[in-house]
Every structure is written in C-alpha cells, then in structure tokens.
C-alpha cells in the first residue's frame, strides 16, 4: 500500500485474490493468542493472518472485516474449514460497531494486496493500463478519475504533497490540469513522467509513484479511517488484550505510533516497530517497508 509497492516490476494479471501476509509470525507471537479467545481481523485480505489465529487454538474465533468484496470472497474460500468459527463483515473498519463484543486481540494489515497491484483493472498501479479507479470498496462513488479530472490545481498539489510527500507536487499538478482529462493509469503516469526534470525521471522510483499513493489514500480515505479506527478499537479490547497494526509508509506508521503512545488505556509493547527479517525480505520484496507495532490494554 505504499510507494515502493507501486514501483514493483510489472506482473501478469492474476484472476484470484493473492496477498502474502507479512510479519505473520511476529504478529501472531505478539498477540499472545488465548485459547477460546475472540479476535478481530480488521483487514482480512486473503485470510492469511486470520488462518494463523484460528490454527493457534482449536476454539479461537475471528470477526473478519474487509472493504473489498473480492477479499471477503477469497477469505471465505481460503478459510472454509473454519467456517463455524468465522464471521465476516464487509465494510470500512472505521465504521464497524462490535456491540457488546470484547476482543482478546485486534489486528490490521494496512498494506495494499498483491491482488490490487497486479490486477490492472482495479487501477491501483500504473504498470498496467486501466481506468483511474483505485476504490477498495466499489460501492463508493469517488474514483481517482474524479480527483484528477475535476479537482483544482491547488487541491491536487496539496494532496500530492501531503499524502504522497511529493516535493514537485505543484509542478505536477499544474501539468495535469493543463493536459486533462485523463482516462487511464498509463496516460496519467506518462504525463507525470514528462512533467518533471530529466534528472528526476530515473531515480529510485518512478515519478508517478508518490502521486498514485496520494490518490489511493484520498480515494479510500485511508488515513482518516485509520485515525477513527485507532480512537475506538482499543475500547473493544478485554483488559490485557492486544492490538497489532502493520503499516507500510511513514504517514500510517506515525499515526499508529502516536495513537498507541497517547492512548490512556494502552501500554506500548513495541518500543520500536518490528520489521521483516532477511528471510522474509528475500521471499517477499513487498514486505520491505512493513512495520509492526503492538500495544496492550491496561488491566486496571
């Protein structure tokens, strides 16, 4: 879900929902799974982390959330053997209401899945031609095309700088407004490429990477949703219950770090974020920017 992911080499479109769960062993270890416990997976994806929770004890239960209907369907298929211990909820985790439920643990993997990046039709990556969409939840109305083709130059520059940390945000926004409308990911990426100085075009990442990150964050209200979730989720934990969040870029990690530290009911377990070991980095290059933070609800 981050700028580095968007720079990954082009791959063939995959028809199935694929997502390699990062920092899986570290997350499960940090949760300290309780037999008979109830857990919330706020971003179930393909179900990798949830499966490990369900395998940790024969009587654990999981409430599994995702904004993407395809993720929900994939998780149902991948976790069919655990159906009796699973409940699914389709929607934004910031809008979830657990009622009277209290959880032994809560997890969220904020990363964009390999499925989203490698399935061109979803419009998350400029490596394949697709409509400018980027919606996690296709029931929502706002798309990347709406933003690029309708928002003002000032608004575009602001989001590129704030959410993409793009230092040439004004220059790029000016070029986009002059040349729009844009219909596809590749059209937009090509225009961004030619709007920046030659010395900027061949750096560590493609010049469009940070712009695409910013668009995705705005389309899906990612940071606002995360802030809302982190304000409420600790209240859903049982005393001694743990919350683990995996983030993939500095904007998310900063929110998680400060939310944990400033919460009056949480004790931070990870003074520094946990990052992938060398073996995982070699197996899954997209894990290289992942950071895991864990906190525990105070017992009194």
PDB file of C-alpha atoms in Angstrom:
ATOM      1  CA  UNK A   1       0.000   0.000   0.000  1.00  0.00           C
ATOM      2  CA  UNK A   2       2.915   2.174  -0.304  1.00  0.00           C
ATOM      3  CA  UNK A   3       5.099   3.978  -2.773  1.00  0.00           C
ATOM      4  CA  UNK A   4       7.625   1.144  -3.018  1.00  0.00           C
ATOM      5  CA  UNK A   5       4.936  -1.402  -3.842  1.00  0.00           C
ATOM      6  CA  UNK A   6       3.778   0.692  -6.760  1.00  0.00           C
ATOM      7  CA  UNK A   7       7.267   0.546  -8.223  1.00  0.00           C
ATOM      8  CA  UNK A   8       7.319  -3.255  -8.362  1.00  0.00           C
ATOM      9  CA  UNK A   9       8.026  -4.771 -11.764  1.00  0.00           C
ATOM     10  CA  UNK A  10       5.010  -5.494 -13.916  1.00  0.00           C
ATOM     11  CA  UNK A  11       3.440  -8.900 -13.463  1.00  0.00           C
ATOM     12  CA  UNK A  12       0.671 -10.732 -15.269  1.00  0.00           C
ATOM     13  CA  UNK A  13      -2.846 -10.030 -14.077  1.00  0.00           C
ATOM     14  CA  UNK A  14      -3.988 -12.648 -11.606  1.00  0.00           C
ATOM     15  CA  UNK A  15      -7.640 -13.717 -11.597  1.00  0.00           C
ATOM     16  CA  UNK A  16      -7.584 -14.749  -7.936  1.00  0.00           C
ATOM     17  CA  UNK A  17      -7.149 -12.673  -4.818  1.00  0.00           C
ATOM     18  CA  UNK A  18      -3.477 -13.031  -3.840  1.00  0.00           C
ATOM     19  CA  UNK A  19      -1.862 -11.463  -0.799  1.00  0.00           C
ATOM     20  CA  UNK A  20       1.186 -12.651   1.105  1.00  0.00           C
ATOM     21  CA  UNK A  21       0.697 -11.894   4.788  1.00  0.00           C
ATOM     22  CA  UNK A  22       3.739 -10.007   6.059  1.00  0.00           C
ATOM     23  CA  UNK A  23       5.278 -10.266   9.525  1.00  0.00           C
ATOM     24  CA  UNK A  24       2.886 -13.146  10.184  1.00  0.00           C
ATOM     25  CA  UNK A  25       4.961 -14.992  12.788  1.00  0.00           C
ATOM     26  CA  UNK A  26       5.814 -11.775  14.600  1.00  0.00           C
ATOM     27  CA  UNK A  27       2.198 -10.642  14.678  1.00  0.00           C
ATOM     28  CA  UNK A  28       0.829 -13.933  15.983  1.00  0.00           C
ATOM     29  CA  UNK A  29       3.573 -14.149  18.601  1.00  0.00           C
ATOM     30  CA  UNK A  30       2.899 -10.590  19.697  1.00  0.00           C
ATOM     31  CA  UNK A  31      -0.822 -11.199  20.069  1.00  0.00           C
ATOM     32  CA  UNK A  32      -0.184 -13.975  22.615  1.00  0.00           C
ATOM     33  CA  UNK A  33      -3.237 -15.957  21.428  1.00  0.00           C
ATOM     34  CA  UNK A  34      -5.607 -17.125  24.181  1.00  0.00           C
ATOM     35  CA  UNK A  35      -7.444 -20.474  23.776  1.00  0.00           C
ATOM     36  CA  UNK A  36     -11.129 -19.684  23.378  1.00  0.00           C
ATOM     37  CA  UNK A  37     -10.318 -16.070  22.540  1.00  0.00           C
ATOM     38  CA  UNK A  38     -12.258 -13.830  20.168  1.00  0.00           C
ATOM     39  CA  UNK A  39     -10.215 -11.814  17.687  1.00  0.00           C
ATOM     40  CA  UNK A  40     -10.897  -9.056  15.186  1.00  0.00           C
ATOM     41  CA  UNK A  41      -9.048  -9.006  11.856  1.00  0.00           C
ATOM     42  CA  UNK A  42      -9.891  -5.556  10.547  1.00  0.00           C
ATOM     43  CA  UNK A  43      -8.289  -6.145   7.116  1.00  0.00           C
ATOM     44  CA  UNK A  44      -8.737  -9.833   6.365  1.00  0.00           C
ATOM     45  CA  UNK A  45      -7.480  -9.732   2.756  1.00  0.00           C
ATOM     46  CA  UNK A  46      -6.954 -13.314   1.624  1.00  0.00           C
ATOM     47  CA  UNK A  47      -7.215 -14.531   5.215  1.00  0.00           C
ATOM     48  CA  UNK A  48      -3.564 -15.311   5.956  1.00  0.00           C
ATOM     49  CA  UNK A  49      -3.346 -13.746   9.406  1.00  0.00           C
ATOM     50  CA  UNK A  50      -6.817 -14.943  10.364  1.00  0.00           C
ATOM     51  CA  UNK A  51      -5.891 -18.519   9.450  1.00  0.00           C
ATOM     52  CA  UNK A  52      -2.921 -18.403  11.811  1.00  0.00           C
ATOM     53  CA  UNK A  53      -5.126 -17.131  14.642  1.00  0.00           C
ATOM     54  CA  UNK A  54      -7.629 -19.912  14.041  1.00  0.00           C
ATOM     55  CA  UNK A  55      -4.853 -22.503  13.885  1.00  0.00           C
ATOM     56  CA  UNK A  56      -3.284 -21.281  17.130  1.00  0.00           C
ATOM     57  CA  UNK A  57      -6.033 -22.929  19.189  1.00  0.00           C
ATOM     58  CA  UNK A  58      -8.970 -25.146  18.288  1.00  0.00           C
ATOM     59  CA  UNK A  59     -11.546 -22.845  19.851  1.00  0.00           C
ATOM     60  CA  UNK A  60     -10.465 -19.340  18.811  1.00  0.00           C
ATOM     61  CA  UNK A  61     -12.992 -17.242  16.884  1.00  0.00           C
ATOM     62  CA  UNK A  62     -12.463 -14.365  14.452  1.00  0.00           C
ATOM     63  CA  UNK A  63     -14.567 -11.478  13.192  1.00  0.00           C
ATOM     64  CA  UNK A  64     -13.095 -10.715   9.746  1.00  0.00           C
ATOM     65  CA  UNK A  65     -13.533  -7.331   8.054  1.00  0.00           C
ATOM     66  CA  UNK A  66     -12.592  -6.021   4.623  1.00  0.00           C
ATOM     67  CA  UNK A  67     -13.679  -3.164   2.391  1.00  0.00           C
ATOM     68  CA  UNK A  68     -13.181  -5.237  -0.751  1.00  0.00           C
ATOM     69  CA  UNK A  69     -15.888  -7.730  -1.650  1.00  0.00           C
ATOM     70  CA  UNK A  70     -13.358  -9.807  -3.594  1.00  0.00           C
ATOM     71  CA  UNK A  71     -11.216 -10.075  -0.471  1.00  0.00           C
ATOM     72  CA  UNK A  72     -14.189 -11.265   1.571  1.00  0.00           C
ATOM     73  CA  UNK A  73     -15.000 -13.921  -1.028  1.00  0.00           C
ATOM     74  CA  UNK A  74     -11.369 -15.042  -1.221  1.00  0.00           C
ATOM     75  CA  UNK A  75     -11.112 -15.308   2.561  1.00  0.00           C
ATOM     76  CA  UNK A  76     -14.319 -17.350   2.723  1.00  0.00           C
ATOM     77  CA  UNK A  77     -12.884 -19.785   0.191  1.00  0.00           C
ATOM     78  CA  UNK A  78      -9.452 -19.935   1.813  1.00  0.00           C
ATOM     79  CA  UNK A  79     -10.865 -20.437   5.305  1.00  0.00           C
ATOM     80  CA  UNK A  80     -13.759 -22.770   4.502  1.00  0.00           C
ATOM     81  CA  UNK A  81     -12.538 -25.329   7.060  1.00  0.00           C
ATOM     82  CA  UNK A  82     -13.020 -22.733   9.821  1.00  0.00           C
ATOM     83  CA  UNK A  83     -16.499 -21.541   8.815  1.00  0.00           C
ATOM     84  CA  UNK A  84     -18.070 -22.249  12.196  1.00  0.00           C
ATOM     85  CA  UNK A  85     -15.535 -20.040  13.957  1.00  0.00           C
ATOM     86  CA  UNK A  86     -15.668 -17.143  11.498  1.00  0.00           C
ATOM     87  CA  UNK A  87     -17.938 -14.145  10.998  1.00  0.00           C
ATOM     88  CA  UNK A  88     -17.447 -11.758   8.079  1.00  0.00           C
ATOM     89  CA  UNK A  89     -18.333  -8.077   7.843  1.00  0.00           C
ATOM     90  CA  UNK A  90     -17.999  -6.155   4.555  1.00  0.00           C
ATOM     91  CA  UNK A  91     -17.123  -2.514   5.048  1.00  0.00           C
ATOM     92  CA  UNK A  92     -14.687   0.125   6.286  1.00  0.00           C
ATOM     93  CA  UNK A  93     -13.197  -0.853   9.650  1.00  0.00           C
ATOM     94  CA  UNK A  94     -13.733   2.728  10.831  1.00  0.00           C
ATOM     95  CA  UNK A  95     -17.490   2.147  10.623  1.00  0.00           C
ATOM     96  CA  UNK A  96     -17.566  -1.223  12.360  1.00  0.00           C
ATOM     97  CA  UNK A  97     -19.535  -1.481  15.615  1.00  0.00           C
ATOM     98  CA  UNK A  98     -18.897  -4.592  17.749  1.00  0.00           C
ATOM     99  CA  UNK A  99     -21.887  -4.141  20.016  1.00  0.00           C
ATOM    100  CA  UNK A 100     -21.251  -5.949  23.298  1.00  0.00           C
ATOM    101  CA  UNK A 101     -18.327  -7.983  21.960  1.00  0.00           C
ATOM    102  CA  UNK A 102     -14.936  -7.662  23.623  1.00  0.00           C
ATOM    103  CA  UNK A 103     -11.853  -8.956  21.845  1.00  0.00           C
ATOM    104  CA  UNK A 104      -8.759 -10.752  23.090  1.00  0.00           C
ATOM    105  CA  UNK A 105      -6.882  -9.218  20.198  1.00  0.00           C
ATOM    106  CA  UNK A 106      -7.280  -6.893  17.214  1.00  0.00           C
ATOM    107  CA  UNK A 107      -5.120  -6.806  14.087  1.00  0.00           C
ATOM    108  CA  UNK A 108      -4.945  -4.711  10.933  1.00  0.00           C
ATOM    109  CA  UNK A 109      -2.591  -5.134   7.969  1.00  0.00           C
ATOM    110  CA  UNK A 110      -2.780  -1.813   6.172  1.00  0.00           C
ATOM    111  CA  UNK A 111      -0.899  -2.957   3.086  1.00  0.00           C
ATOM    112  CA  UNK A 112      -2.400  -2.964  -0.382  1.00  0.00           C
ATOM    113  CA  UNK A 113      -2.610  -6.579  -1.509  1.00  0.00           C
ATOM    114  CA  UNK A 114      -0.658  -8.085  -4.373  1.00  0.00           C
ATOM    115  CA  UNK A 115      -4.062  -8.678  -5.956  1.00  0.00           C
ATOM    116  CA  UNK A 116      -4.771  -4.938  -6.104  1.00  0.00           C
ATOM    117  CA  UNK A 117      -1.356  -4.103  -7.503  1.00  0.00           C
ATOM    118  CA  UNK A 118      -1.236  -6.907 -10.046  1.00  0.00           C
ATOM    119  CA  UNK A 119      -4.842  -6.777 -11.240  1.00  0.00           C
ATOM    120  CA  UNK A 120      -4.754  -3.974 -13.769  1.00  0.00           C
ATOM    121  CA  UNK A 121      -8.500  -3.430 -13.913  1.00  0.00           C
ATOM    122  CA  UNK A 122      -8.548  -2.003 -10.392  1.00  0.00           C
ATOM    123  CA  UNK A 123      -6.345   0.931 -11.376  1.00  0.00           C
ATOM    124  CA  UNK A 124      -4.006   0.871  -8.364  1.00  0.00           C
ATOM    125  CA  UNK A 125      -0.786   0.554 -10.374  1.00  0.00           C
ATOM    126  CA  UNK A 126       0.489   2.463 -13.395  1.00  0.00           C
ATOM    127  CA  UNK A 127       2.372  -0.646 -14.558  1.00  0.00           C
ATOM    128  CA  UNK A 128      -0.745  -1.847 -16.384  1.00  0.00           C
ATOM    129  CA  UNK A 129      -3.242   0.190 -18.360  1.00  0.00           C
ATOM    130  CA  UNK A 130      -6.589   0.548 -16.606  1.00  0.00           C
ATOM    131  CA  UNK A 131      -9.244   3.092 -15.783  1.00  0.00           C
ATOM    132  CA  UNK A 132      -8.352   5.502 -12.992  1.00  0.00           C
ATOM    133  CA  UNK A 133     -10.371   3.816 -10.258  1.00  0.00           C
ATOM    134  CA  UNK A 134      -8.458   2.824  -7.070  1.00  0.00           C
ATOM    135  CA  UNK A 135     -11.571   2.130  -4.976  1.00  0.00           C
ATOM    136  CA  UNK A 136     -11.164  -0.588  -2.359  1.00  0.00           C
ATOM    137  CA  UNK A 137     -14.925  -0.640  -1.950  1.00  0.00           C
ATOM    138  CA  UNK A 138     -16.631  -0.349  -5.314  1.00  0.00           C
ATOM    139  CA  UNK A 139     -19.841   0.770  -3.628  1.00  0.00           C
ATOM    140  CA  UNK A 140     -18.177   4.152  -3.041  1.00  0.00           C
ATOM    141  CA  UNK A 141     -18.562   6.923  -5.622  1.00  0.00           C
ATOM    142  CA  UNK A 142     -15.251   8.793  -5.584  1.00  0.00           C
ATOM    143  CA  UNK A 143     -12.615   7.489  -8.020  1.00  0.00           C
ATOM    144  CA  UNK A 144      -9.116   8.597  -8.932  1.00  0.00           C
ATOM    145  CA  UNK A 145     -10.503   9.857 -12.239  1.00  0.00           C
ATOM    146  CA  UNK A 146     -12.884  12.185 -10.396  1.00  0.00           C
ATOM    147  CA  UNK A 147      -9.999  13.682  -8.450  1.00  0.00           C
ATOM    148  CA  UNK A 148      -7.580  14.034 -11.370  1.00  0.00           C
ATOM    149  CA  UNK A 149     -10.106  15.476 -13.801  1.00  0.00           C
ATOM    150  CA  UNK A 150     -12.292  17.615 -11.514  1.00  0.00           C
ATOM    151  CA  UNK A 151     -10.256  18.894  -8.552  1.00  0.00           C
ATOM    152  CA  UNK A 152      -8.457  22.232  -8.723  1.00  0.00           C
ATOM    153  CA  UNK A 153      -4.729  22.631  -9.279  1.00  0.00           C
ATOM    154  CA  UNK A 154      -4.277  23.777  -5.678  1.00  0.00           C
ATOM    155  CA  UNK A 155      -6.212  20.790  -4.308  1.00  0.00           C
ATOM    156  CA  UNK A 156      -4.177  18.365  -6.397  1.00  0.00           C
ATOM    157  CA  UNK A 157      -0.872  19.906  -5.348  1.00  0.00           C
ATOM    158  CA  UNK A 158      -1.932  19.759  -1.716  1.00  0.00           C
ATOM    159  CA  UNK A 159      -2.811  16.050  -1.733  1.00  0.00           C
ATOM    160  CA  UNK A 160       0.295  15.091  -3.729  1.00  0.00           C
ATOM    161  CA  UNK A 161       2.433  16.849  -1.130  1.00  0.00           C
ATOM    162  CA  UNK A 162       0.506  15.818   1.992  1.00  0.00           C
ATOM    163  CA  UNK A 163      -0.258  12.191   1.164  1.00  0.00           C
ATOM    164  CA  UNK A 164       2.459  11.386  -1.356  1.00  0.00           C
ATOM    165  CA  UNK A 165       5.212  13.541   0.140  1.00  0.00           C
ATOM    166  CA  UNK A 166       5.931  14.596  -3.442  1.00  0.00           C
ATOM    167  CA  UNK A 167       8.274  17.615  -3.477  1.00  0.00           C
ATOM    168  CA  UNK A 168       7.365  18.512  -7.085  1.00  0.00           C
ATOM    169  CA  UNK A 169       3.650  18.495  -6.282  1.00  0.00           C
ATOM    170  CA  UNK A 170       2.884  21.955  -7.677  1.00  0.00           C
ATOM    171  CA  UNK A 171       4.708  21.352 -10.924  1.00  0.00           C
ATOM    172  CA  UNK A 172       2.982  18.004 -11.449  1.00  0.00           C
ATOM    173  CA  UNK A 173      -0.459  19.380 -10.545  1.00  0.00           C
ATOM    174  CA  UNK A 174      -0.060  22.273 -12.984  1.00  0.00           C
ATOM    175  CA  UNK A 175       0.820  19.903 -15.822  1.00  0.00           C
ATOM    176  CA  UNK A 176      -2.088  17.589 -15.028  1.00  0.00           C
ATOM    177  CA  UNK A 177      -4.623  20.428 -15.068  1.00  0.00           C
ATOM    178  CA  UNK A 178      -3.257  21.734 -18.375  1.00  0.00           C
ATOM    179  CA  UNK A 179      -3.386  18.318 -20.070  1.00  0.00           C
ATOM    180  CA  UNK A 180      -6.505  16.721 -18.583  1.00  0.00           C
ATOM    181  CA  UNK A 181      -8.827  14.883 -18.926  1.00  0.00           C
ATOM    182  CA  UNK A 182      -7.092  11.556 -18.315  1.00  0.00           C
ATOM    183  CA  UNK A 183      -8.848   8.220 -18.649  1.00  0.00           C
ATOM    184  CA  UNK A 184      -6.212   5.613 -17.809  1.00  0.00           C
ATOM    185  CA  UNK A 185      -3.415   4.929 -15.363  1.00  0.00           C
ATOM    186  CA  UNK A 186      -0.767   4.821 -18.074  1.00  0.00           C
ATOM    187  CA  UNK A 187      -1.870   8.139 -19.603  1.00  0.00           C
ATOM    188  CA  UNK A 188      -1.538   9.822 -16.223  1.00  0.00           C
ATOM    189  CA  UNK A 189       1.771   8.179 -15.353  1.00  0.00           C
ATOM    190  CA  UNK A 190       3.246   9.132 -18.733  1.00  0.00           C
ATOM    191  CA  UNK A 191       2.219  12.771 -18.303  1.00  0.00           C
ATOM    192  CA  UNK A 192       3.734  12.890 -14.816  1.00  0.00           C
ATOM    193  CA  UNK A 193       6.935  11.336 -16.163  1.00  0.00           C
ATOM    194  CA  UNK A 194       7.299  14.097 -18.754  1.00  0.00           C
ATOM    195  CA  UNK A 195       6.303  16.891 -16.366  1.00  0.00           C
ATOM    196  CA  UNK A 196       9.380  16.507 -14.152  1.00  0.00           C
ATOM    197  CA  UNK A 197      13.042  17.322 -14.912  1.00  0.00           C
ATOM    198  CA  UNK A 198      15.056  14.640 -16.682  1.00  0.00           C
ATOM    199  CA  UNK A 199      17.216  14.202 -13.588  1.00  0.00           C
ATOM    200  CA  UNK A 200      14.063  13.284 -11.627  1.00  0.00           C
ATOM    201  CA  UNK A 201      12.741  10.729 -14.117  1.00  0.00           C
ATOM    202  CA  UNK A 202      15.250   7.965 -13.497  1.00  0.00           C
ATOM    203  CA  UNK A 203      15.566   7.908  -9.725  1.00  0.00           C
ATOM    204  CA  UNK A 204      14.924   5.069  -7.285  1.00  0.00           C
ATOM    205  CA  UNK A 205      11.202   5.121  -8.019  1.00  0.00           C
ATOM    206  CA  UNK A 206       9.052   6.144 -10.968  1.00  0.00           C
ATOM    207  CA  UNK A 207       7.993   9.826 -10.806  1.00  0.00           C
ATOM    208  CA  UNK A 208       4.315   8.809 -10.701  1.00  0.00           C
ATOM    209  CA  UNK A 209       4.710   6.565  -7.645  1.00  0.00           C
ATOM    210  CA  UNK A 210       4.023   9.147  -4.953  1.00  0.00           C
ATOM    211  CA  UNK A 211       1.139  10.697  -6.884  1.00  0.00           C
ATOM    212  CA  UNK A 212      -0.534   7.300  -7.190  1.00  0.00           C
ATOM    213  CA  UNK A 213      -0.034   6.706  -3.475  1.00  0.00           C
ATOM    214  CA  UNK A 214      -1.675  10.046  -2.689  1.00  0.00           C
ATOM    215  CA  UNK A 215      -4.621   9.347  -4.977  1.00  0.00           C
ATOM    216  CA  UNK A 216      -5.205   5.934  -3.428  1.00  0.00           C
ATOM    217  CA  UNK A 217      -5.118   7.357   0.093  1.00  0.00           C
ATOM    218  CA  UNK A 218      -7.630  10.081  -0.775  1.00  0.00           C
ATOM    219  CA  UNK A 219      -9.981   7.838  -2.768  1.00  0.00           C
ATOM    220  CA  UNK A 220     -10.203   5.401   0.125  1.00  0.00           C
ATOM    221  CA  UNK A 221      -9.919   7.949   2.968  1.00  0.00           C
ATOM    222  CA  UNK A 222      -7.205   5.716   4.366  1.00  0.00           C
ATOM    223  CA  UNK A 223      -5.604   7.980   6.954  1.00  0.00           C
ATOM    224  CA  UNK A 224      -8.883   9.408   8.254  1.00  0.00           C
ATOM    225  CA  UNK A 225     -10.296   5.886   8.550  1.00  0.00           C
ATOM    226  CA  UNK A 226      -7.175   4.718  10.378  1.00  0.00           C
ATOM    227  CA  UNK A 227      -7.363   7.601  12.850  1.00  0.00           C
ATOM    228  CA  UNK A 228     -11.024   6.868  13.580  1.00  0.00           C
ATOM    229  CA  UNK A 229     -10.340   3.155  13.977  1.00  0.00           C
ATOM    230  CA  UNK A 230      -7.443   3.717  16.383  1.00  0.00           C
ATOM    231  CA  UNK A 231      -9.542   6.051  18.511  1.00  0.00           C
ATOM    232  CA  UNK A 232     -12.241   3.444  19.039  1.00  0.00           C
ATOM    233  CA  UNK A 233     -10.660  -0.008  18.658  1.00  0.00           C
ATOM    234  CA  UNK A 234      -8.766  -0.043  21.983  1.00  0.00           C
ATOM    235  CA  UNK A 235     -12.101   0.266  23.768  1.00  0.00           C
ATOM    236  CA  UNK A 236     -13.167  -3.050  22.225  1.00  0.00           C
ATOM    237  CA  UNK A 237     -10.324  -4.969  23.854  1.00  0.00           C
ATOM    238  CA  UNK A 238     -10.602  -7.026  27.006  1.00  0.00           C
ATOM    239  CA  UNK A 239      -8.184  -5.978  29.769  1.00  0.00           C
ATOM    240  CA  UNK A 240      -4.843  -7.471  28.750  1.00  0.00           C
ATOM    241  CA  UNK A 241      -5.981  -7.795  25.135  1.00  0.00           C
ATOM    242  CA  UNK A 242      -3.558  -6.734  22.435  1.00  0.00           C
ATOM    243  CA  UNK A 243      -3.755  -4.731  19.222  1.00  0.00           C
ATOM    244  CA  UNK A 244      -1.237  -5.150  16.406  1.00  0.00           C
ATOM    245  CA  UNK A 245      -1.047  -2.863  13.378  1.00  0.00           C
ATOM    246  CA  UNK A 246       1.159  -3.401  10.311  1.00  0.00           C
ATOM    247  CA  UNK A 247       1.789  -0.231   8.291  1.00  0.00           C
ATOM    248  CA  UNK A 248       3.695   0.353   5.058  1.00  0.00           C
ATOM    249  CA  UNK A 249       4.597   4.012   4.881  1.00  0.00           C
ATOM    250  CA  UNK A 250       5.608   6.777   7.244  1.00  0.00           C
ATOM    251  CA  UNK A 251       2.237   8.551   7.260  1.00  0.00           C
ATOM    252  CA  UNK A 252       0.446   5.461   8.573  1.00  0.00           C
ATOM    253  CA  UNK A 253       3.205   4.458  10.958  1.00  0.00           C
ATOM    254  CA  UNK A 254       3.239   7.934  12.501  1.00  0.00           C
ATOM    255  CA  UNK A 255      -0.495   7.739  13.199  1.00  0.00           C
ATOM    256  CA  UNK A 256      -0.185   4.284  14.760  1.00  0.00           C
ATOM    257  CA  UNK A 257       2.810   5.271  16.896  1.00  0.00           C
ATOM    258  CA  UNK A 258       1.188   8.392  18.308  1.00  0.00           C
ATOM    259  CA  UNK A 259      -2.225   6.771  18.806  1.00  0.00           C
ATOM    260  CA  UNK A 260      -0.676   3.972  20.859  1.00  0.00           C
ATOM    261  CA  UNK A 261       1.512   6.316  22.891  1.00  0.00           C
ATOM    262  CA  UNK A 262      -1.238   8.834  23.594  1.00  0.00           C
ATOM    263  CA  UNK A 263      -3.973   6.336  24.455  1.00  0.00           C
ATOM    264  CA  UNK A 264      -4.848   6.428  28.185  1.00  0.00           C
ATOM    265  CA  UNK A 265      -5.828   2.746  28.124  1.00  0.00           C
ATOM    266  CA  UNK A 266      -2.929   1.218  26.152  1.00  0.00           C
ATOM    267  CA  UNK A 267       0.579   0.198  27.089  1.00  0.00           C
ATOM    268  CA  UNK A 268       3.022   0.087  24.188  1.00  0.00           C
ATOM    269  CA  UNK A 269       4.673  -3.332  23.822  1.00  0.00           C
ATOM    270  CA  UNK A 270       6.956  -2.500  20.882  1.00  0.00           C
ATOM    271  CA  UNK A 271       9.134   0.492  21.763  1.00  0.00           C
ATOM    272  CA  UNK A 272      10.430   0.340  18.199  1.00  0.00           C
ATOM    273  CA  UNK A 273       8.494  -1.144  15.270  1.00  0.00           C
ATOM    274  CA  UNK A 274       9.158  -4.759  14.304  1.00  0.00           C
ATOM    275  CA  UNK A 275      10.410  -5.117  10.722  1.00  0.00           C
ATOM    276  CA  UNK A 276      10.819  -8.184   8.468  1.00  0.00           C
ATOM    277  CA  UNK A 277      13.797 -10.489   8.828  1.00  0.00           C
ATOM    278  CA  UNK A 278      16.140 -11.165   5.924  1.00  0.00           C
ATOM    279  CA  UNK A 279      14.452 -14.463   5.018  1.00  0.00           C
ATOM    280  CA  UNK A 280      11.085 -12.770   4.595  1.00  0.00           C
ATOM    281  CA  UNK A 281      12.604  -9.921   2.611  1.00  0.00           C
ATOM    282  CA  UNK A 282      14.099 -12.410   0.160  1.00  0.00           C
ATOM    283  CA  UNK A 283      10.809 -14.280  -0.191  1.00  0.00           C
ATOM    284  CA  UNK A 284       8.593 -11.201  -0.492  1.00  0.00           C
ATOM    285  CA  UNK A 285      10.222  -7.931  -1.569  1.00  0.00           C
ATOM    286  CA  UNK A 286       6.977  -6.081  -0.974  1.00  0.00           C
ATOM    287  CA  UNK A 287       7.427  -6.650   2.757  1.00  0.00           C
ATOM    288  CA  UNK A 288      10.490  -4.426   2.951  1.00  0.00           C
ATOM    289  CA  UNK A 289       8.632  -1.314   4.118  1.00  0.00           C
ATOM    290  CA  UNK A 290       6.388  -3.124   6.633  1.00  0.00           C
ATOM    291  CA  UNK A 291       6.389  -2.066  10.293  1.00  0.00           C
ATOM    292  CA  UNK A 292       4.516  -3.784  13.105  1.00  0.00           C
ATOM    293  CA  UNK A 293       3.533  -2.040  16.333  1.00  0.00           C
ATOM    294  CA  UNK A 294       1.777  -3.767  19.236  1.00  0.00           C
ATOM    295  CA  UNK A 295       0.056  -2.385  22.327  1.00  0.00           C
ATOM    296  CA  UNK A 296      -1.852  -3.959  25.231  1.00  0.00           C
ATOM    297  CA  UNK A 297      -4.944  -2.722  27.021  1.00  0.00           C
ATOM    298  CA  UNK A 298      -4.258  -1.901  30.645  1.00  0.00           C
ATOM    299  CA  UNK A 299      -5.698  -4.340  33.139  1.00  0.00           C
ATOM    300  CA  UNK A 300      -6.943  -1.720  35.574  1.00  0.00           C
TER     301      UNK A 300
END
